[in-house]
Short mmCIF file of C-alpha atoms and ligand atoms in Angstrom, two decimals:
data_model
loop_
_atom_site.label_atom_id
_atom_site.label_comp_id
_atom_site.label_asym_id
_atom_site.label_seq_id
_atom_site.Cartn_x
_atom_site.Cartn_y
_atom_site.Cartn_z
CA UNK A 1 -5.86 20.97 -22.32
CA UNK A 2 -2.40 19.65 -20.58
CA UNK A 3 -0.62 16.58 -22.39
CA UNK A 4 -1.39 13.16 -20.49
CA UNK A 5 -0.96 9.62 -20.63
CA UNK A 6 -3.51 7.62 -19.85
CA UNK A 7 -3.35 3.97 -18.69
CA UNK A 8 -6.10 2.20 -17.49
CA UNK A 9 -6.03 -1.31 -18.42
CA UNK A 10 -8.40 -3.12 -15.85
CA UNK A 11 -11.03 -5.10 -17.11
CA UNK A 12 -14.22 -4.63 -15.25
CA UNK A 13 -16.74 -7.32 -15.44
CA UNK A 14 -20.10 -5.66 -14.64
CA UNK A 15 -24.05 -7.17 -13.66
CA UNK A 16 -25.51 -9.84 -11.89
CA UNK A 17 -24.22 -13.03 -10.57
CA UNK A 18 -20.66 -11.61 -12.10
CA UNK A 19 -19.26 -12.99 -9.01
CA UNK A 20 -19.23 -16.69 -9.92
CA UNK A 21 -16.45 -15.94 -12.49
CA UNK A 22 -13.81 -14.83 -10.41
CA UNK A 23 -11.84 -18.33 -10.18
CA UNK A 24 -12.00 -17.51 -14.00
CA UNK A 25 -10.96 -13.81 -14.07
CA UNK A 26 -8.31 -14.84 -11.69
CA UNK A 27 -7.04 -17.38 -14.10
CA UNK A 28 -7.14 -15.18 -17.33
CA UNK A 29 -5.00 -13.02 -15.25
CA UNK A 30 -2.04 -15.22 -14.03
CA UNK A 31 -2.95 -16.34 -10.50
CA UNK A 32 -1.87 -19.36 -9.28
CA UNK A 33 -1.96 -18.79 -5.31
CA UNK A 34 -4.64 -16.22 -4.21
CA UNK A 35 -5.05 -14.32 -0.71
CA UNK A 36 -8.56 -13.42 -0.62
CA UNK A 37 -8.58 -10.01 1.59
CA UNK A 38 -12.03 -8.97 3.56
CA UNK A 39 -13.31 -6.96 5.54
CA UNK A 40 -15.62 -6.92 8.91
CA UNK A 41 -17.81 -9.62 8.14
CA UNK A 42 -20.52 -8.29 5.84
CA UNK A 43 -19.41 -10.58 2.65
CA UNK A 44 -19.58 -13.61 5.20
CA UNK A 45 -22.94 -12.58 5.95
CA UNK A 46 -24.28 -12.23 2.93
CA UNK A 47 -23.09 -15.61 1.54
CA UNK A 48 -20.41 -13.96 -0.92
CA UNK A 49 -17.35 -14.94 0.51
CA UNK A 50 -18.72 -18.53 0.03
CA UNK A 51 -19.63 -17.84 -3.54
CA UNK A 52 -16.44 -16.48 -4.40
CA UNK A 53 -14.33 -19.67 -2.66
CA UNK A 54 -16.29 -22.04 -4.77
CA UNK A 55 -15.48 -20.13 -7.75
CA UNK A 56 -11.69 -20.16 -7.46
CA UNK A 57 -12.37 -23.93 -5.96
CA UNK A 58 -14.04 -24.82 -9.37
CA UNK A 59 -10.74 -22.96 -11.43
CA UNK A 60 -8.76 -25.44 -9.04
CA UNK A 61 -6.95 -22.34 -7.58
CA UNK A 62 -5.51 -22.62 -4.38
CA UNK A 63 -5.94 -19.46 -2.15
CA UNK A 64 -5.59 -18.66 1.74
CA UNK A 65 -7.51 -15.60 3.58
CA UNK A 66 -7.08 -12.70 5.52
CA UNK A 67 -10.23 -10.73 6.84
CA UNK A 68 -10.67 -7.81 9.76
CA UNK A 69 -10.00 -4.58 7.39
CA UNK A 70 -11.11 -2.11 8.91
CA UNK A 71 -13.14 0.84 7.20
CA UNK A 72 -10.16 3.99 6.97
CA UNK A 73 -7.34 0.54 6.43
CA UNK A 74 -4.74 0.19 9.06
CA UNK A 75 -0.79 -0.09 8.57
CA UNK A 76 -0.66 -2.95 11.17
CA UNK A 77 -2.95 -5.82 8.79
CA UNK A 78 -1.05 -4.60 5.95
CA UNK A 79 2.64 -5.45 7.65
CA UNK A 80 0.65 -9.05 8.50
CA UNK A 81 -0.58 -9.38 4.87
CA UNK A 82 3.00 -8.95 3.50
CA UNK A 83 4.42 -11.54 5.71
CA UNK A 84 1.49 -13.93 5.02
CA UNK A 85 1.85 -13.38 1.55
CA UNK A 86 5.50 -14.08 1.49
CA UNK A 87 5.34 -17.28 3.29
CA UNK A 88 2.50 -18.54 1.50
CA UNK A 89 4.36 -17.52 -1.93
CA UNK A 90 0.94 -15.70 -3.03
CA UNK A 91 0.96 -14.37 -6.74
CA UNK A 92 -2.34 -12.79 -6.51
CA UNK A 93 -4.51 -10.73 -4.11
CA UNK A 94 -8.26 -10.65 -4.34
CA UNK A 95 -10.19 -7.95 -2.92
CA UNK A 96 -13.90 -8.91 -1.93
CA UNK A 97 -15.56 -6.18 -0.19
CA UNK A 98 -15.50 -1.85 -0.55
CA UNK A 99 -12.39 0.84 -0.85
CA UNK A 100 -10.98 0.34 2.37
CA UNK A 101 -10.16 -3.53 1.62
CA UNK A 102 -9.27 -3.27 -2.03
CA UNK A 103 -6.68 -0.75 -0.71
CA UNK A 104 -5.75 -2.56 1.70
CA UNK A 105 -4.91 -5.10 -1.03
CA UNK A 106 -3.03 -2.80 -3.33
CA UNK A 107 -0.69 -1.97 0.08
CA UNK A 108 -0.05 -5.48 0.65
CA UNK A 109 0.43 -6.57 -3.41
CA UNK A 110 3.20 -3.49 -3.29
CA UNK A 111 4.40 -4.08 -0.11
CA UNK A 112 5.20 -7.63 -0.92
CA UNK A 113 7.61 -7.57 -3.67
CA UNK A 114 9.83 -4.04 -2.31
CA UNK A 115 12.66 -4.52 0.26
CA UNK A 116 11.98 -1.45 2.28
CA UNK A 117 8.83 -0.55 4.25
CA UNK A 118 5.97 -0.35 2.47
CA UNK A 119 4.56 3.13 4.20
CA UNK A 120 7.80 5.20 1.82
CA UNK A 121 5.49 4.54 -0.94
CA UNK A 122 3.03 6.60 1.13
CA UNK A 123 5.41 9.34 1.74
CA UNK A 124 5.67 9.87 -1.62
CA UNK A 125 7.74 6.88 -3.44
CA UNK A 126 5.75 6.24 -6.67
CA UNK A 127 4.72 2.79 -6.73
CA UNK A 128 6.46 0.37 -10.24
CA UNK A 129 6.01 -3.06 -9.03
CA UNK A 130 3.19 -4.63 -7.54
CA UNK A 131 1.62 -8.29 -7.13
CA UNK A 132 -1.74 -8.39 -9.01
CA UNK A 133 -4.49 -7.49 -7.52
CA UNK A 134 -8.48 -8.38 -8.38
CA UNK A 135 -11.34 -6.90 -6.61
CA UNK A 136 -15.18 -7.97 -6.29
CA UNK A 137 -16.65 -4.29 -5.14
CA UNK A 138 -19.33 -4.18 -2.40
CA UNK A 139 -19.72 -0.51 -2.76
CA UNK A 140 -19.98 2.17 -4.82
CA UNK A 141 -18.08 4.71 -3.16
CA UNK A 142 -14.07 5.16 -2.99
CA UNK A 143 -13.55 4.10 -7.06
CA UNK A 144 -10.75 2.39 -5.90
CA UNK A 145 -11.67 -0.44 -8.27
CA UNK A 146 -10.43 1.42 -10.93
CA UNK A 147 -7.72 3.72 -9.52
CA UNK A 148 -3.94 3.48 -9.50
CA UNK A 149 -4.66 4.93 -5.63
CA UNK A 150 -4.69 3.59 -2.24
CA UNK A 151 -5.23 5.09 0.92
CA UNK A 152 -3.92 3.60 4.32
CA UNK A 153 -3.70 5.08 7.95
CA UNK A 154 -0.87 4.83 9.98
CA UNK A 155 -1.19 3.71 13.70
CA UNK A 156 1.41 5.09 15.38
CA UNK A 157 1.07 9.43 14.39
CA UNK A 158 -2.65 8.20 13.09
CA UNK A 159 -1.12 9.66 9.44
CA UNK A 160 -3.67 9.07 6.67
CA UNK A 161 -1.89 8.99 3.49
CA UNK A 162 -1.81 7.91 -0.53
CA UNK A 163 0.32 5.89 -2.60
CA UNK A 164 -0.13 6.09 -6.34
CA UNK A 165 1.29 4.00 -9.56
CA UNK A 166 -0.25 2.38 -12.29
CA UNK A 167 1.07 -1.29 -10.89
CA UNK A 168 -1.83 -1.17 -8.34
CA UNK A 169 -4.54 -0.61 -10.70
CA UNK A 170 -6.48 -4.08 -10.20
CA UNK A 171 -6.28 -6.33 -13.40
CA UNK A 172 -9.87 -6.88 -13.01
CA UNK A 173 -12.58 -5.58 -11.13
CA UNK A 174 -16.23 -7.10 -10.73
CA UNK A 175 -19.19 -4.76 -10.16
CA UNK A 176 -22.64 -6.62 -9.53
CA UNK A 177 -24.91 -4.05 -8.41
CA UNK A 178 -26.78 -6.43 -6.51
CA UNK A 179 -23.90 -6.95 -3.81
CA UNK A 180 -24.46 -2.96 -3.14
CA UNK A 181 -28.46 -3.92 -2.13
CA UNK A 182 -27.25 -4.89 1.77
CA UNK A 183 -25.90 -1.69 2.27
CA UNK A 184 -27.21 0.43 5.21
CA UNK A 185 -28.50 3.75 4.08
CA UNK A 186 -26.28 5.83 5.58
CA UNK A 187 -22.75 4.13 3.65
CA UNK A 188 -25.11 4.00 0.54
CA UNK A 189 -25.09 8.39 1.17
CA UNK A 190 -21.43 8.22 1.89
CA UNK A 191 -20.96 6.62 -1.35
CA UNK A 192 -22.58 8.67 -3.40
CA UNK A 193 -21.01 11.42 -1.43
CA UNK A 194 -17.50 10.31 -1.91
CA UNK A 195 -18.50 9.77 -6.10
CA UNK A 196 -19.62 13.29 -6.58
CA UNK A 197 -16.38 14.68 -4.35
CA UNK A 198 -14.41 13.16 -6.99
CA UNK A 199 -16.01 14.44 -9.88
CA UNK A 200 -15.88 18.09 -7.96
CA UNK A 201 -12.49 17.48 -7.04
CA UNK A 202 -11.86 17.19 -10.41
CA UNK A 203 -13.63 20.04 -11.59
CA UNK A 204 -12.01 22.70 -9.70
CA UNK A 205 -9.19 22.96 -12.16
CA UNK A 206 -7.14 26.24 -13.07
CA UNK A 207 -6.40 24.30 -16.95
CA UNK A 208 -8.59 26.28 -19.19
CA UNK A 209 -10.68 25.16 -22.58
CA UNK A 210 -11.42 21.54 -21.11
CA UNK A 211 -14.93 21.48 -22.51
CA UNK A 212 -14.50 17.57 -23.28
CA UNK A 213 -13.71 16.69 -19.39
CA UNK A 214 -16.10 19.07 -17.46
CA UNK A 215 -19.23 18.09 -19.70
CA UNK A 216 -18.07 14.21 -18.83
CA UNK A 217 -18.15 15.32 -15.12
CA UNK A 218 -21.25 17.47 -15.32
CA UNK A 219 -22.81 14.00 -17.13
CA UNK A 220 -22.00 12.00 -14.03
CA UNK A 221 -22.51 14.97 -11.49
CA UNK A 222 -26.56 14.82 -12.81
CA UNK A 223 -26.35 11.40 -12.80
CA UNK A 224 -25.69 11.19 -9.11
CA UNK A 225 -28.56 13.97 -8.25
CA UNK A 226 -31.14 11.86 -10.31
CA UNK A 227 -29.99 8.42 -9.00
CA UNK A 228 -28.98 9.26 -5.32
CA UNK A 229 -32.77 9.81 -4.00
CA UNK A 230 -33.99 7.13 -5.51
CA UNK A 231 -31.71 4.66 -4.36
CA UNK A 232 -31.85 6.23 -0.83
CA UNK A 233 -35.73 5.92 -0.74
CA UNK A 234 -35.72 2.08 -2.47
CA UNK A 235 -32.48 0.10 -1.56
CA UNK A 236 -33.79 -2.72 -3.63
CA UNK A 237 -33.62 -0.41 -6.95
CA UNK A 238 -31.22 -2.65 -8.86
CA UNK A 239 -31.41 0.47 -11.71
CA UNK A 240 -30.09 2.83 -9.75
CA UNK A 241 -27.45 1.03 -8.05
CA UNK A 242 -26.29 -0.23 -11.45
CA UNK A 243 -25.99 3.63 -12.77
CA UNK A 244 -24.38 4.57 -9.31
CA UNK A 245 -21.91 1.82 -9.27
CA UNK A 246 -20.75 2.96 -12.61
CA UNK A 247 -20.38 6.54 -12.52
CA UNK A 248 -18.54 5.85 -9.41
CA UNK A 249 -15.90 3.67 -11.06
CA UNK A 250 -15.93 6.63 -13.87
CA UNK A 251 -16.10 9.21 -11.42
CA UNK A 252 -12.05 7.91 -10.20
CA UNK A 253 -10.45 5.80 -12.75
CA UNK A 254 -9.21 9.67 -14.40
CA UNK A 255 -11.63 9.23 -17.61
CA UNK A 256 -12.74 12.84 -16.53
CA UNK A 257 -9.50 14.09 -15.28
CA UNK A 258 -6.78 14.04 -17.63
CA UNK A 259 -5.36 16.69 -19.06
CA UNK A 260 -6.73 18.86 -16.00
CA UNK A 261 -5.04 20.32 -12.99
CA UNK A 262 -7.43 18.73 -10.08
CA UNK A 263 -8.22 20.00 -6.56
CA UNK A 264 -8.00 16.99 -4.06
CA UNK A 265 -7.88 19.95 -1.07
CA UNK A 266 -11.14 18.63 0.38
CA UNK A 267 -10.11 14.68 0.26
CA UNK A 268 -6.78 15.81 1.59
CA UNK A 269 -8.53 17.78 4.37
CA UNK A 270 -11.23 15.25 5.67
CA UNK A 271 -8.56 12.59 5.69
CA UNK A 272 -7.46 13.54 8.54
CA UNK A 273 -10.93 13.57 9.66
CA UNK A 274 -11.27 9.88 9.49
CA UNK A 275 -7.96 8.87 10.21
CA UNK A 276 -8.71 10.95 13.66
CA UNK A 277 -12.74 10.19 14.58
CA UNK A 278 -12.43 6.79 12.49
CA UNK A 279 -15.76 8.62 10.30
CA UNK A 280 -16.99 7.68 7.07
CA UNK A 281 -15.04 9.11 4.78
CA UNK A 282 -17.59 9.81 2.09
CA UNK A 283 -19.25 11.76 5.47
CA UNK A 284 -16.68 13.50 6.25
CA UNK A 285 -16.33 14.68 2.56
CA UNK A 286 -20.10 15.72 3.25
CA UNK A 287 -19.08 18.27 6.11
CA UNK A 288 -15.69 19.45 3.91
CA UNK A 289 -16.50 20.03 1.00
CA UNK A 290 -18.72 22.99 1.51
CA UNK A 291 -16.45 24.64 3.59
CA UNK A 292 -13.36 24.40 1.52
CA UNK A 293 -15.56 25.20 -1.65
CA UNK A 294 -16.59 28.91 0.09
CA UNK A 295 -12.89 29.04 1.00
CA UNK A 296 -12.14 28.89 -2.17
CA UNK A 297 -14.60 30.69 -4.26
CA UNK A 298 -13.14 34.19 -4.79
CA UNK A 299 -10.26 32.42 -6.92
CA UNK A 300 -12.25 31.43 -9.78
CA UNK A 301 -15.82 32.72 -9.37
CA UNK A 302 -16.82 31.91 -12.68
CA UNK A 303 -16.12 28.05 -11.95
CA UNK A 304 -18.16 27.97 -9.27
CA UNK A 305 -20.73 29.82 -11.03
CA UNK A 306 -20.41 27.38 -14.30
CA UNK A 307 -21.20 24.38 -11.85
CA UNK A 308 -24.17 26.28 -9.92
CA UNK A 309 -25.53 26.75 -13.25
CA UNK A 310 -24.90 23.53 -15.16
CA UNK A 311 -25.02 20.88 -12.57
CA UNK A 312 -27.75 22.31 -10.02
CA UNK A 313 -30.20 24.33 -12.42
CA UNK A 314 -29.37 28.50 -10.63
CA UNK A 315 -30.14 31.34 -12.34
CA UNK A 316 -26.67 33.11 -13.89
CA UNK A 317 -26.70 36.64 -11.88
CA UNK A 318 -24.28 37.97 -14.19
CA UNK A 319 -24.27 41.38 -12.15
CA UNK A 320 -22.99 39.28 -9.41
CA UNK A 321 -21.50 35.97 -10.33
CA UNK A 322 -20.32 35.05 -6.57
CA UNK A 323 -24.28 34.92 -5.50
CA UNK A 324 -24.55 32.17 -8.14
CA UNK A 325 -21.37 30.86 -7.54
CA UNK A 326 -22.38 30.56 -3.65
CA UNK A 327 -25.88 29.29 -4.36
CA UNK A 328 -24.41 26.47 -6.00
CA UNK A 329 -22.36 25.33 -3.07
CA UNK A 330 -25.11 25.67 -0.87
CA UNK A 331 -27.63 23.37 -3.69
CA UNK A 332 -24.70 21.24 -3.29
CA UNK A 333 -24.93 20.71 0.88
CA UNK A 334 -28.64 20.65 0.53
CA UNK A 335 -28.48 17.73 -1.25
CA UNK A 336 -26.31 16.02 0.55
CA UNK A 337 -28.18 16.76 3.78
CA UNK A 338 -31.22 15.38 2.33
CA UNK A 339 -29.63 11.66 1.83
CA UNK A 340 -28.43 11.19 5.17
CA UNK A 341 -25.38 12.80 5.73
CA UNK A 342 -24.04 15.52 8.21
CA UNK A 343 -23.74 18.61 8.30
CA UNK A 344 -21.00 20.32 10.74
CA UNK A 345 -18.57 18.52 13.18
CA UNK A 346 -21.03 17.95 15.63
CA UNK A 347 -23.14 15.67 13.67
CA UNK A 348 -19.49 14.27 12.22
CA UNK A 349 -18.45 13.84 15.72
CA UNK A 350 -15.61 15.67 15.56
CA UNK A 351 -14.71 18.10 18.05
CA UNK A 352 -13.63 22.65 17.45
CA UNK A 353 -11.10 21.70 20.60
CA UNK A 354 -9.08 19.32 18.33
CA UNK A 355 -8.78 22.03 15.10
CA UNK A 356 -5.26 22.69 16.32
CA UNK A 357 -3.92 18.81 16.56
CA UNK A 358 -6.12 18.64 12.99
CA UNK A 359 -3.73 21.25 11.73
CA UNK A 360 -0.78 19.99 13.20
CA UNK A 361 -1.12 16.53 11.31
CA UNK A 362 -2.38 17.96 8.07
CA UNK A 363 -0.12 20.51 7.42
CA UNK A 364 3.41 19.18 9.24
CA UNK A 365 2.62 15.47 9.70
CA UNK A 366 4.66 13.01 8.00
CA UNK A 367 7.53 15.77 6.21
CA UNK A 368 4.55 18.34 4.97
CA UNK A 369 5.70 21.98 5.09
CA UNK A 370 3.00 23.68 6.22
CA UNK A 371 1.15 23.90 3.42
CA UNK A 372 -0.97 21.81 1.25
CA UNK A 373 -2.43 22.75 -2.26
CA UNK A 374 -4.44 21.97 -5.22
CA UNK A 375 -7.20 24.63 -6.19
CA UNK A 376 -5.37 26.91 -4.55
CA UNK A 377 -2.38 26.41 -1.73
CA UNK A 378 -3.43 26.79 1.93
CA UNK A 379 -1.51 27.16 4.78
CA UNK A 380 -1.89 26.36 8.63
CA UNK A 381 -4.57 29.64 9.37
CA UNK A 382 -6.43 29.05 6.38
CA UNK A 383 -6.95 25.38 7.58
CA UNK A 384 -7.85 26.52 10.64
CA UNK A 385 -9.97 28.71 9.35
CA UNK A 386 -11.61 26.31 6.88
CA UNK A 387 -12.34 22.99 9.61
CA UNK A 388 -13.62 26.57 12.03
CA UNK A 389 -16.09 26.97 9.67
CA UNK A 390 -17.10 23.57 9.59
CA UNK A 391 -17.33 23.33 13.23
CA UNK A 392 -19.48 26.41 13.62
CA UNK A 393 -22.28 25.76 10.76
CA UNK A 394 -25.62 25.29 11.92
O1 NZQ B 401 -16.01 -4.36 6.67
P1 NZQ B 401 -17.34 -4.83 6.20
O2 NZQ B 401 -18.01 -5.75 7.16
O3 NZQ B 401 -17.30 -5.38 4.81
O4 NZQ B 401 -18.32 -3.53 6.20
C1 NZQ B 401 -18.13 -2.43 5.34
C2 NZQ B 401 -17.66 -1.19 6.11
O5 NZQ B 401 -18.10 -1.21 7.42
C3 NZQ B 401 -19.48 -1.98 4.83
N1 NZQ B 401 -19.88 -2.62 3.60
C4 NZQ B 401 -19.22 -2.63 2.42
N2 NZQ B 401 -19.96 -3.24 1.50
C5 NZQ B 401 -21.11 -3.67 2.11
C6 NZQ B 401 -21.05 -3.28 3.46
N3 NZQ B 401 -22.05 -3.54 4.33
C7 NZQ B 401 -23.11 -4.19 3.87
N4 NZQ B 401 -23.25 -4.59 2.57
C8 NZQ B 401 -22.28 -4.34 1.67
N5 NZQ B 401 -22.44 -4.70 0.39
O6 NZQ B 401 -19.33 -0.59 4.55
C9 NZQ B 401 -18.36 -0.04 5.42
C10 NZQ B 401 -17.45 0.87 4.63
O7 NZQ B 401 -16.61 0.13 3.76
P2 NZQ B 401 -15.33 0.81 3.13
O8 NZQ B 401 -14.62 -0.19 2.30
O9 NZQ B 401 -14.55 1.50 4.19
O10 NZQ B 401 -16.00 1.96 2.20
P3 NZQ B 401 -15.45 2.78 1.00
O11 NZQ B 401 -15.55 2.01 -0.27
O12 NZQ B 401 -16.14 4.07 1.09
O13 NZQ B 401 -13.89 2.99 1.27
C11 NZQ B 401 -13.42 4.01 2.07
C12 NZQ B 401 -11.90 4.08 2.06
O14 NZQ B 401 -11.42 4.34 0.73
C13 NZQ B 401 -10.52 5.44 0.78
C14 NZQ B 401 -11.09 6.26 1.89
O15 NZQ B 401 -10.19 7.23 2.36
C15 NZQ B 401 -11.42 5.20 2.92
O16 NZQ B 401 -10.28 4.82 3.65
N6 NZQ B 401 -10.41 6.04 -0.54
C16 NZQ B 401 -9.72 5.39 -1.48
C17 NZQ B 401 -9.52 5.88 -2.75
C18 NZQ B 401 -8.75 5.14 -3.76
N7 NZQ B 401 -8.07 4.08 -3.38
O17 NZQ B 401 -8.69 5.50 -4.94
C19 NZQ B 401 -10.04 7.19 -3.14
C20 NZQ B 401 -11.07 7.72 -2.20
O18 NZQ B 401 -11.08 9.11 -2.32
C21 NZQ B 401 -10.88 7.38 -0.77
O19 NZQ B 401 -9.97 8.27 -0.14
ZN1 ZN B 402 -12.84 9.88 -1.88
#
């Protein structure tokens, strides 16, 4: 196991009605001035953007708003919540909806208090100072209610990139599982997708005798085959959202990670994906994953084979580890094409003429040198190669 440091200090308020203390939570953590940040609409609709504005109104907090994130968050709201937030001397951002506003939130609380442009922290400046942020989470997907991460696209290059420091980790975090009951199926799958992507991310790792980490993610990795189908086939299964919604804040605050090398090749490679067809992202992990998994196989067979056996039940072939190894990965897709979510580019709707432009961005965009790695490094063929394959699977 690698040395690590571990700080993750946000205090997550979790079960029903939780909502209805946020003016509190807020409070307890310094705000005076809030900008509540939303989404698309689907927290006016279901009545809990009221809820939380009579909270904070009860805490006699004064706050202003800023909807219209947009799933995949753009650079252009975030330059707008900066300036909003700077004119309206705002102390405190809270995030009411999924990953794409809370990280829209954690852009805008860094963005605020640094003189340059907020996108160098996404080419690589580590972020040290941030406003505080809060989040109410609408979906158990992205784990960005417990992670030091956020993820914005760019506009003009469509660059989809991460910024990192503990300063953005969200003082507090409320998970009601209820909230996640509105959800249509298909972002329920991409959820649960994007939760066990993290977990595998994390165990692809070339740090040996980490028996204490894998067995956490192999824990959460069988708790997202149990819960997944049921959830899918009764949205109202308050249960299983409740178990979902907290392996997926598990699944990402690094509780399983640290003192592991990590993979991140597959979220690195779909991003693109999304920043390009605007996609799910937890669906576009659906159509990567396998494909960079296979890609990567012959350099550590016995990993793959450790997961085929422990998370999805196959039979050790110890003649031939790569046939268990490979049955795993393809357990692995069958599961996730049996909650929804798709299976090559066509079904993605993405497009085998755009692989090159795909390449171009991921592997030069933004100052990259032509190679990306984790797992193992890849350059510009073996990316082609690897979104090829995804193209051509039937
Ligand atoms: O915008 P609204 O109207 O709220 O609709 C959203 C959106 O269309 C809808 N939704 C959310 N909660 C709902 C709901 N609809 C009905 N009922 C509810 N309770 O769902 C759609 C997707 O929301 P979004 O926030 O985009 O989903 P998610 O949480 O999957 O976030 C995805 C973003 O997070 C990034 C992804 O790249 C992507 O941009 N990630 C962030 C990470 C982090 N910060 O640590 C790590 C992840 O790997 C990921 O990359
Ligand atoms: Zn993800």
């Amino acid at each position: 196991m690698n040395n690590f440091e571990f700080y993750a200090p946000t205090c997550f308020v979790f079960g029903k009605d939780t909502e209805n203390k946020a003016g509190e939570y807020v409070r307890r953590f310094g705000g005076t001035k809030v900008l509540l940040h939303y989404g698309g609409g689907s927290v006016i609709r279901s009545g809990l953007l009221d809820r939380v504005r009579k909270s904070l109104e009860a805490e006699g907090l004064s706050f202003i708003e800023l909807g219209g994130v947009k799933p995949n968050p753009r650079s252009g709201l975030v330059y707008e919540g900066i300036d909003l937030c700077r004119k309206e001397k705002v102390d405190f951002i809270l995030a009411v909806g999924g990953g794409s506003v809370i990280d829209s939130s954690k852009a805008i609380a860094a963005g605020v208090v640094y003189d340059g442009d907020f996108w160098d922290f996404y080419r690589g400046k580590r972020i040290e100072k941030a406003l505080s942020v809060g989040t109410i989470l609408t979906i158990a997907a992205a784990g960005s209610e417990g992670s030091p991460d956020s993820v914005i696209t760019k506009e003009e290059g469509m660059f989809k990139r991460g910024a990192s420091g503990d300063a953005i980790r969200p003082k507090f975090s409320i998970l009601n599982p209820a909230l996640t009951q509105t959800l249509p199926p298909f972002q329920t799958a991409a959820g649960i997708t994007d939760i066990m992507a993290h977990l595998y991310e994390r165990y692809l790792t070339n740090t040996e005798e980490v028996e204490v980490t894998d067995r956490l993610i192999e824990a959460l990795l069988l708790t997202m085959i149990h819960e997944g189908p049921r959830v899918i086939a009764d949205p109202d299964n308050y249960e299983a959202r409740a178990n979902i919604m907290w392996a997926g804040t598990m699944a990402h605050n690094n509780s399983c990670g640290v003192g592991r090398s990590q993979d991140w090749l597959s979220h690195t490679i779909e991003h693109e994906l999304s920043a390009l067809y605007d996609c799910a992202h937890g669906a576009g992990l659906a159509v990567t994953m396998p494909a960079v998994f296979t890609f990567e196989l012959s350099h550590n067979v016995m990993r793959f084979a450790q997961a085929a056996v422990r998370i999805w039940g196959c039979q050790m072939d110890f003649a031939h580890p790569e046939v268990t190894a490979k049955a795993g990965i393809e357990a692995f897709r069958n599961f996730l094409i049996s909650i929804g979510m798709p299976k090559n580019f066509e079904e993605l709707g993405a497009k085998a003429e755009d692989i090159p432009k795909l390449v171009e961005i991921l592997c030069r965009g933004d100052g990259r040198d032509g190679t990306i790695s984790g797992f193992v490094t890849l350059n510009e063929a073996d990316c082609t190669k690897i979104y090829q394959m995804m193209a051509d699977y039937r």
